[in-house]
XYZ file of C-alpha atoms in Angstrom:
474
model
C 0.294 -0.346 0.052
C 2.839 2.227 0.784
C 4.623 2.205 -2.461
C 1.172 3.111 -4.226
C 0.369 6.122 -1.988
C 3.829 7.747 -3.304
C 3.256 6.464 -7.039
C 0.304 8.668 -6.485
C 2.041 11.555 -4.603
C 4.256 11.745 -7.618
C 1.788 11.483 -10.350
C 0.319 14.665 -8.504
C 3.379 16.479 -8.237
C 3.417 16.260 -12.323
C 0.321 17.054 -12.821
C 0.594 20.151 -10.100
C 3.262 21.392 -12.572
C 1.753 21.087 -15.711
C -1.069 22.596 -13.788
C 1.564 25.988 -13.380
C 3.286 25.480 -17.313
C -0.646 26.032 -19.020
C -1.690 29.062 -16.623
C -0.346 31.724 -19.026
C -2.636 29.728 -22.167
C -5.479 30.990 -23.451
C -8.190 30.866 -21.093
C -11.070 28.031 -22.200
C -13.424 26.137 -20.017
C -12.485 23.751 -17.527
C -14.053 20.391 -17.781
C -13.890 20.743 -13.735
C -14.681 23.474 -12.001
C -13.866 22.750 -8.256
C -12.597 19.836 -6.813
C -16.082 17.291 -5.988
C -15.734 14.912 -3.115
C -18.649 11.855 -2.792
C -19.068 9.980 0.511
C -21.157 6.947 -0.409
C -22.403 4.088 2.355
C -24.315 1.367 1.686
C -25.981 -1.770 3.830
C -26.195 -5.427 2.496
C -28.224 -8.059 3.981
C -28.980 -11.492 2.522
C -30.292 -14.753 3.360
C -30.826 -17.894 1.580
C -30.326 -22.112 1.997
C -27.517 -22.688 -0.844
C -23.891 -22.391 1.359
C -21.284 -22.931 -1.356
C -19.380 -23.107 2.156
C -21.540 -26.248 3.096
C -21.518 -27.624 -0.672
C -24.864 -26.187 -1.322
C -26.601 -25.861 1.051
C -26.858 -24.467 4.086
C -27.662 -20.727 5.838
C -26.217 -18.221 3.412
C -26.796 -15.164 5.881
C -23.948 -12.083 5.308
C -24.238 -8.420 5.766
C -21.999 -6.104 4.650
C -21.402 -2.177 5.335
C -19.225 -0.778 2.521
C -18.322 3.460 2.324
C -16.392 4.730 -0.138
C -14.877 9.167 -0.514
C -14.268 9.313 -3.988
C -12.500 12.725 -4.482
C -12.046 14.119 -8.011
C -9.385 16.861 -8.408
C -8.915 19.796 -11.449
C -5.224 19.471 -11.752
C -5.455 22.468 -14.911
C -8.118 23.025 -17.566
C -8.352 19.253 -19.363
C -7.156 17.490 -16.695
C -8.621 15.516 -13.695
C -7.322 12.953 -11.058
C -10.002 11.240 -9.404
C -9.216 8.908 -6.067
C -11.474 6.430 -4.737
C -10.991 4.734 -1.199
C -12.935 2.496 0.114
C -13.542 -0.166 2.765
C -16.040 -3.464 3.293
C -16.815 -5.082 6.532
C -18.972 -7.785 6.320
C -19.985 -11.111 8.511
C -21.169 -14.116 7.631
C -22.892 -17.053 8.706
C -21.444 -19.171 5.544
C -17.949 -18.594 5.582
C -17.664 -19.115 9.069
C -18.113 -22.710 8.026
C -14.624 -23.059 6.533
C -14.106 -24.008 10.263
C -17.467 -25.374 11.475
C -16.507 -26.688 14.724
C -17.791 -24.914 18.092
C -15.973 -26.290 21.199
C -12.213 -26.586 20.538
C -9.983 -26.651 17.344
C -9.093 -23.139 15.532
C -13.102 -22.179 16.299
C -13.164 -22.369 20.020
C -9.391 -21.879 21.186
C -8.408 -25.059 21.482
C -4.920 -25.686 19.696
C -3.223 -28.734 18.247
C -1.991 -28.858 21.783
C -4.641 -28.048 23.565
C -6.665 -31.602 24.357
C -9.012 -30.676 27.411
C -11.924 -29.003 25.483
C -15.510 -30.590 24.677
C -16.299 -32.488 21.204
C -16.579 -29.540 18.894
C -19.563 -29.494 16.961
C -21.804 -27.578 13.858
C -23.861 -27.125 11.976
C -24.131 -25.649 8.094
C -27.081 -23.924 9.464
C -25.857 -21.607 11.731
C -22.510 -19.622 11.555
C -19.578 -20.212 13.541
C -17.339 -18.789 16.186
C -14.462 -18.715 13.973
C -12.133 -16.078 12.443
C -13.790 -16.459 9.337
C -16.671 -14.838 10.267
C -16.285 -11.723 9.207
C -13.548 -9.635 7.014
C -12.466 -6.587 5.712
C -11.731 -5.799 1.800
C -9.948 -2.274 1.338
C -9.095 -0.508 -2.279
C -7.756 2.796 -3.431
C -8.188 3.333 -7.391
C -6.748 6.125 -8.760
C -7.552 7.728 -12.435
C -5.681 10.408 -14.559
C -8.240 11.536 -17.656
C -6.841 14.310 -20.058
C -9.619 15.939 -22.514
C -8.718 17.566 -25.758
C -8.526 21.782 -26.431
C -12.315 20.782 -28.905
C -12.985 18.025 -25.990
C -13.714 15.777 -28.489
C -10.783 13.502 -27.859
C -10.511 12.161 -24.193
C -7.658 9.303 -23.167
C -7.772 8.091 -19.288
C -5.415 5.784 -17.145
C -5.215 4.744 -14.506
C -4.177 2.195 -11.451
C -5.926 0.121 -8.311
C -4.907 -2.327 -5.401
C -7.443 -4.186 -2.975
C -7.062 -6.105 -0.149
C -8.724 -8.764 2.121
C -8.064 -11.931 4.737
C -7.111 -14.013 1.666
C -6.603 -12.335 -1.542
C -5.451 -9.385 -2.710
C -5.524 -8.042 -5.984
C -3.228 -5.117 -8.156
C -4.936 -3.648 -11.840
C -3.934 -1.199 -14.034
C -5.964 -0.111 -17.830
C -7.107 2.573 -19.834
C -8.932 4.248 -22.504
C -9.642 6.511 -25.346
C -13.032 8.966 -26.332
C -13.655 10.286 -29.179
C -17.230 12.575 -30.082
C -17.888 13.656 -34.105
C -21.091 14.928 -35.232
C -21.015 17.721 -32.936
C -20.704 15.427 -29.989
C -23.929 13.742 -30.487
C -22.100 10.530 -30.935
C -19.342 8.889 -29.002
C -17.339 6.077 -29.488
C -14.517 4.660 -26.390
C -12.864 2.014 -25.927
C -11.052 0.823 -22.424
C -8.455 -2.075 -21.579
C -7.933 -3.528 -18.375
C -5.856 -6.105 -16.527
C -5.648 -7.057 -13.109
C -3.578 -9.397 -11.537
C -5.171 -11.398 -8.032
C -3.507 -13.732 -5.403
C -4.873 -15.659 -3.147
C -3.823 -16.638 -0.042
C -5.798 -19.927 0.076
C -7.923 -21.230 2.672
C -9.526 -24.399 3.139
C -12.051 -26.458 5.244
C -10.617 -27.583 8.388
C -11.263 -30.844 7.748
C -9.157 -30.665 4.436
C -6.515 -28.713 5.850
C -5.318 -31.363 8.368
C -5.416 -33.399 5.676
C -2.790 -32.028 3.724
C -1.101 -31.070 6.737
C -0.787 -34.606 8.489
C -1.246 -36.896 5.620
C -3.124 -39.866 6.026
C -3.286 -40.440 9.931
C -4.485 -36.911 9.773
C -7.056 -38.589 12.177
C -4.326 -39.354 14.656
C -3.172 -35.982 14.670
C -3.348 -32.578 14.887
C -7.444 -31.165 14.856
C -8.353 -34.790 15.174
C -6.456 -36.376 17.611
C -9.076 -37.092 20.196
C -11.698 -35.777 18.506
C -14.681 -39.013 17.343
C -15.592 -38.811 13.065
C -19.368 -40.558 13.323
C -20.561 -42.650 9.599
C -23.989 -42.420 8.769
C -24.910 -44.985 11.092
C -24.024 -42.329 13.933
C -21.285 -45.496 14.968
C -17.560 -44.226 15.106
C -15.279 -44.806 12.457
C -11.223 -43.898 11.421
C -12.024 -44.427 7.402
C -12.614 -40.912 6.470
C -9.809 -40.211 4.195
C -10.195 -37.839 1.503
C -7.946 -38.689 -0.853
C -9.143 -36.760 -3.854
C -8.123 -33.492 -1.992
C -4.952 -31.762 -3.206
C -4.219 -28.529 -2.171
C -4.167 -25.529 -5.479
C -0.146 -25.022 -6.735
C -1.812 -21.986 -8.383
C -2.357 -18.736 -6.255
C -2.547 -16.503 -8.332
C -6.005 -15.136 -10.922
C -5.567 -12.959 -13.930
C -8.393 -10.724 -16.001
C -8.094 -8.822 -18.689
C -11.086 -7.174 -20.339
C -12.252 -4.930 -23.623
C -14.609 -2.848 -23.567
C -16.201 -0.761 -26.071
C -19.085 1.654 -26.229
C -20.827 3.722 -29.191
C -23.179 6.549 -28.200
C -25.893 8.124 -30.735
C -29.146 11.293 -29.712
C -30.611 10.006 -32.189
C -33.698 12.855 -31.824
C -33.748 15.607 -29.271
C -35.425 12.719 -27.054
C -33.897 9.952 -27.217
C -30.376 8.581 -26.910
C -29.043 5.612 -27.741
C -25.992 3.290 -26.464
C -24.648 -0.212 -27.512
C -21.614 -2.040 -25.345
C -19.323 -4.723 -25.420
C -17.036 -6.454 -23.678
C -14.057 -9.584 -24.231
C -12.759 -10.699 -21.149
C -10.352 -13.436 -20.335
C -9.817 -14.926 -17.010
C -6.648 -17.565 -16.462
C -5.676 -18.818 -13.589
C -6.648 -20.232 -10.096
C -10.893 -19.544 -10.826
C -12.434 -21.897 -7.947
C -12.671 -21.044 -4.967
C -10.611 -22.995 -2.319
C -13.640 -23.197 0.531
C -15.872 -23.873 -0.955
C -16.877 -27.801 0.226
C -17.805 -30.524 -1.868
C -19.679 -33.816 -1.391
C -19.570 -36.649 -3.956
C -22.929 -39.036 -3.990
C -20.375 -42.210 -4.670
C -18.437 -41.419 -1.228
C -19.535 -42.205 2.278
C -20.892 -39.790 4.539
C -18.683 -38.487 7.834
C -19.566 -36.166 10.712
C -17.933 -34.556 13.535
C -20.658 -33.299 16.353
C -24.097 -34.889 17.787
C -24.928 -37.949 15.912
C -28.617 -37.337 16.823
C -28.843 -34.758 14.089
C -27.745 -36.901 11.411
C -31.160 -37.575 9.717
C -32.372 -33.482 9.608
C -28.642 -32.684 8.411
C -30.305 -31.348 5.043
C -33.200 -28.939 7.184
C -32.669 -25.608 9.781
C -33.721 -28.749 12.576
C -29.525 -29.560 12.515
C -28.118 -27.498 15.184
C -24.986 -29.290 16.080
C -23.862 -31.789 13.292
C -21.271 -31.190 10.042
C -20.255 -34.077 7.553
C -17.191 -33.333 6.028
C -16.161 -32.980 2.650
C -14.857 -35.371 0.033
C -13.260 -32.193 -1.754
C -12.614 -28.431 -2.139
C -15.026 -27.185 -6.181
C -13.105 -27.415 -8.926
C -13.374 -25.038 -11.912
C -11.107 -24.490 -15.445
C -8.007 -22.725 -14.972
C -9.427 -20.326 -17.753
C -12.872 -18.624 -18.801
C -13.800 -16.741 -22.000
C -17.338 -14.079 -20.820
C -18.657 -11.817 -23.715
C -21.629 -9.281 -22.378
C -23.634 -7.106 -25.198
C -26.155 -3.975 -23.760
C -27.825 -1.755 -25.261
C -29.429 1.244 -23.348
C -32.395 3.921 -24.557
C -32.588 7.205 -22.629
C -36.109 9.033 -23.352
C -36.843 12.260 -22.643
C -40.791 12.889 -22.480
C -40.869 16.120 -20.654
C -39.306 18.319 -17.892
C -40.856 15.656 -15.168
C -40.717 12.329 -16.692
C -37.798 10.530 -18.166
C -37.620 6.691 -18.660
C -34.317 4.736 -18.661
C -34.298 0.795 -20.364
C -31.105 -1.501 -20.425
C -30.747 -4.994 -22.137
C -28.005 -7.160 -21.359
C -26.396 -10.307 -23.099
C -24.278 -12.592 -21.501
C -22.350 -15.298 -22.562
C -19.559 -17.495 -21.539
C -17.221 -20.922 -22.612
C -18.264 -22.540 -18.929
C -21.514 -22.766 -20.179
C -24.013 -20.030 -19.047
C -26.191 -17.183 -21.104
C -27.288 -14.753 -19.626
C -30.019 -11.893 -19.987
C -30.577 -8.529 -17.747
C -33.985 -5.955 -18.426
C -33.157 -3.242 -16.322
C -36.112 0.273 -16.286
C -35.730 2.831 -14.695
C -38.383 6.277 -14.679
C -36.934 9.313 -12.531
C -40.127 11.729 -12.049
C -38.777 15.141 -11.227
C -41.302 16.399 -8.226
C -39.320 20.061 -8.092
C -35.770 22.055 -9.421
C -35.142 19.504 -6.455
C -36.535 16.513 -5.394
C -36.673 13.729 -7.876
C -37.422 9.652 -7.704
C -37.477 7.045 -9.273
C -39.049 3.508 -9.255
C -36.503 1.398 -11.019
C -37.266 -2.710 -11.841
C -34.108 -5.113 -12.669
C -35.392 -8.829 -14.364
C -32.338 -11.431 -14.671
C -32.092 -14.921 -15.602
C -29.072 -17.355 -16.459
C -28.860 -20.742 -17.337
C -26.472 -22.997 -15.235
C -22.952 -23.699 -15.641
C -22.050 -26.962 -17.032
C -20.498 -27.703 -13.956
C -22.540 -26.888 -11.233
C -24.869 -30.102 -9.510
C -26.431 -29.951 -5.967
C -25.506 -30.726 -2.971
C -24.168 -34.819 -2.909
C -24.704 -34.827 -6.642
C -21.874 -35.170 -8.020
C -19.712 -37.887 -8.665
C -15.514 -38.094 -7.533
C -14.853 -39.353 -11.027
C -15.797 -36.144 -13.090
C -12.839 -33.815 -13.690
C -14.638 -30.102 -12.979
C -17.221 -29.642 -10.070
C -18.935 -27.037 -8.056
C -22.297 -26.607 -6.396
C -22.338 -22.733 -6.207
C -25.757 -21.949 -6.568
C -24.342 -18.807 -8.649
C -23.156 -20.453 -11.092
C -26.943 -22.779 -10.941
C -29.529 -22.001 -13.214
C -31.888 -19.212 -11.580
C -33.861 -16.366 -12.207
C -34.224 -12.871 -10.578
C -36.385 -9.977 -9.503
C -35.175 -6.860 -8.288
C -37.330 -3.916 -6.910
C -36.335 -0.883 -5.856
C -36.796 3.180 -5.652
C -34.434 6.180 -5.629
C -34.298 9.488 -4.109
C -32.380 12.503 -5.034
C -31.894 16.295 -3.689
C -29.883 18.462 -5.741
C -28.588 22.357 -4.389
C -27.429 23.474 -7.809
C -26.371 26.304 -5.399
C -24.713 25.008 -2.798
C -26.332 26.274 0.565
C -25.019 23.618 2.440
C -21.225 23.208 3.680
C -19.910 21.242 6.227
C -16.212 24.048 6.532
C -15.122 24.845 2.833
C -17.070 22.104 1.207
C -20.762 23.245 -0.392
C -23.756 20.144 -0.822
C -24.343 19.671 -4.459
C -26.601 16.328 -3.644
C -27.972 13.451 -1.706
C -29.099 10.718 -3.564
C -30.694 7.345 -1.696
C -31.761 4.283 -2.992
C -33.134 1.410 -1.795
C -33.880 -2.236 -3.734
C -35.295 -6.046 -2.763
C -33.375 -8.923 -4.354
C -35.723 -12.190 -4.572
C -33.778 -15.317 -6.179
C -35.569 -18.440 -7.622
C -33.259 -20.552 -5.425
C -34.674 -18.926 -2.534
C -31.924 -16.070 -1.948
C -33.037 -12.881 -0.350
C -31.672 -9.681 -0.361
C -31.703 -5.766 0.959
C -29.562 -2.916 0.185
C -29.656 0.232 1.246
C -27.331 2.802 0.276
C -26.334 7.351 0.124
C -24.518 9.325 -1.593
C -23.123 12.772 -1.047
C -21.217 15.277 -3.373
C -19.282 18.018 -2.063
C -17.590 20.967 -4.065
C -14.920 22.447 -2.532
C -15.789 26.531 -2.195
């Protein structure tokens, strides 16, 4: 993080020199008149019954609180530097079950040498007390853009960095935009690359197997812990021999984006978007469990709950994994979208969007979105919105305990299943072009609030509320 701060400081110094050099030039309208600061905060919560961490079933409860500060600084009449810093903190019942065993081991405070602990237990339907129950994501993005004197040509470059407990991402890219036909037509091209790296975390039982080998039931975490078979008998036969730790931990993503925008009439604008995306490396999530239909079942916990394992009545037993999710090391994606914005009158506008998506994992998807801003006054606007989404299943997906151990690739992540979703929302915005309200030297220009409810056909339900404030430095 420190080295990226130094780079940004150097860029600011260079751009400040450019601003001084340009101060004697002929006056022209600035691209951005004053520094703008956007502060965004959002709260998200969800629940469902298909946790990928537990092999496609179990609680998906999650809450996330995120905030961003975006500062856009005019460096001179033509150049803008934008810095976006964000932090997101979440708690998750699903990810907590990477180590689901309460009462001992990493989840309950006992280590490899601590045998004076109660017999461990867990359940896919409740959160564990493990460290993986919560995490924070920190990100920073810096973007520099330059506009030509005619304002008909714009180029930009950006760098980004983000980090969380088990994942780090570095990104860079750039783009160009050209305006024609008295600015009624715009063509743009943008390219980005993200070089990411996992620090793999595996489910407890598979981590111990990789550490101690075939004798792992007598060592480490499992020393003194009873493993049960389907009939609730004590067993030492559990051996997840299909599991091997990942050797490649990099994930690289490359994208090329093209857009075309055209003002068709005084009231209608249309835009076309086309992207090509290529991913390479470790595209699986290393803590997503897999249970094979052709392998026997083994458990840790309270055996009376084995018969109701797949229901929320199970509050005390957890099934040991056969392997983790395995997906191909490449993925090619092609989304194509079109947008129409129609100006009805000074009070009403209509914004529509459609996107088609396809990839070489077998998923095709359709997205349709409509937003209708309704102006109540010069300062207040409300906008109801609706989004519909549907997709086919990936050829590598199968539900809980359906895959066979003879398969090469497998996942029980319902994000890759067949489903449809509906999202309903309402937004409201307040605009003060005179920025009467102030915080120190910053005038408040805009407040925007949005609420959306998301419902998916696989029972996942989610709510998100967000608020954004825009300030102008005066």
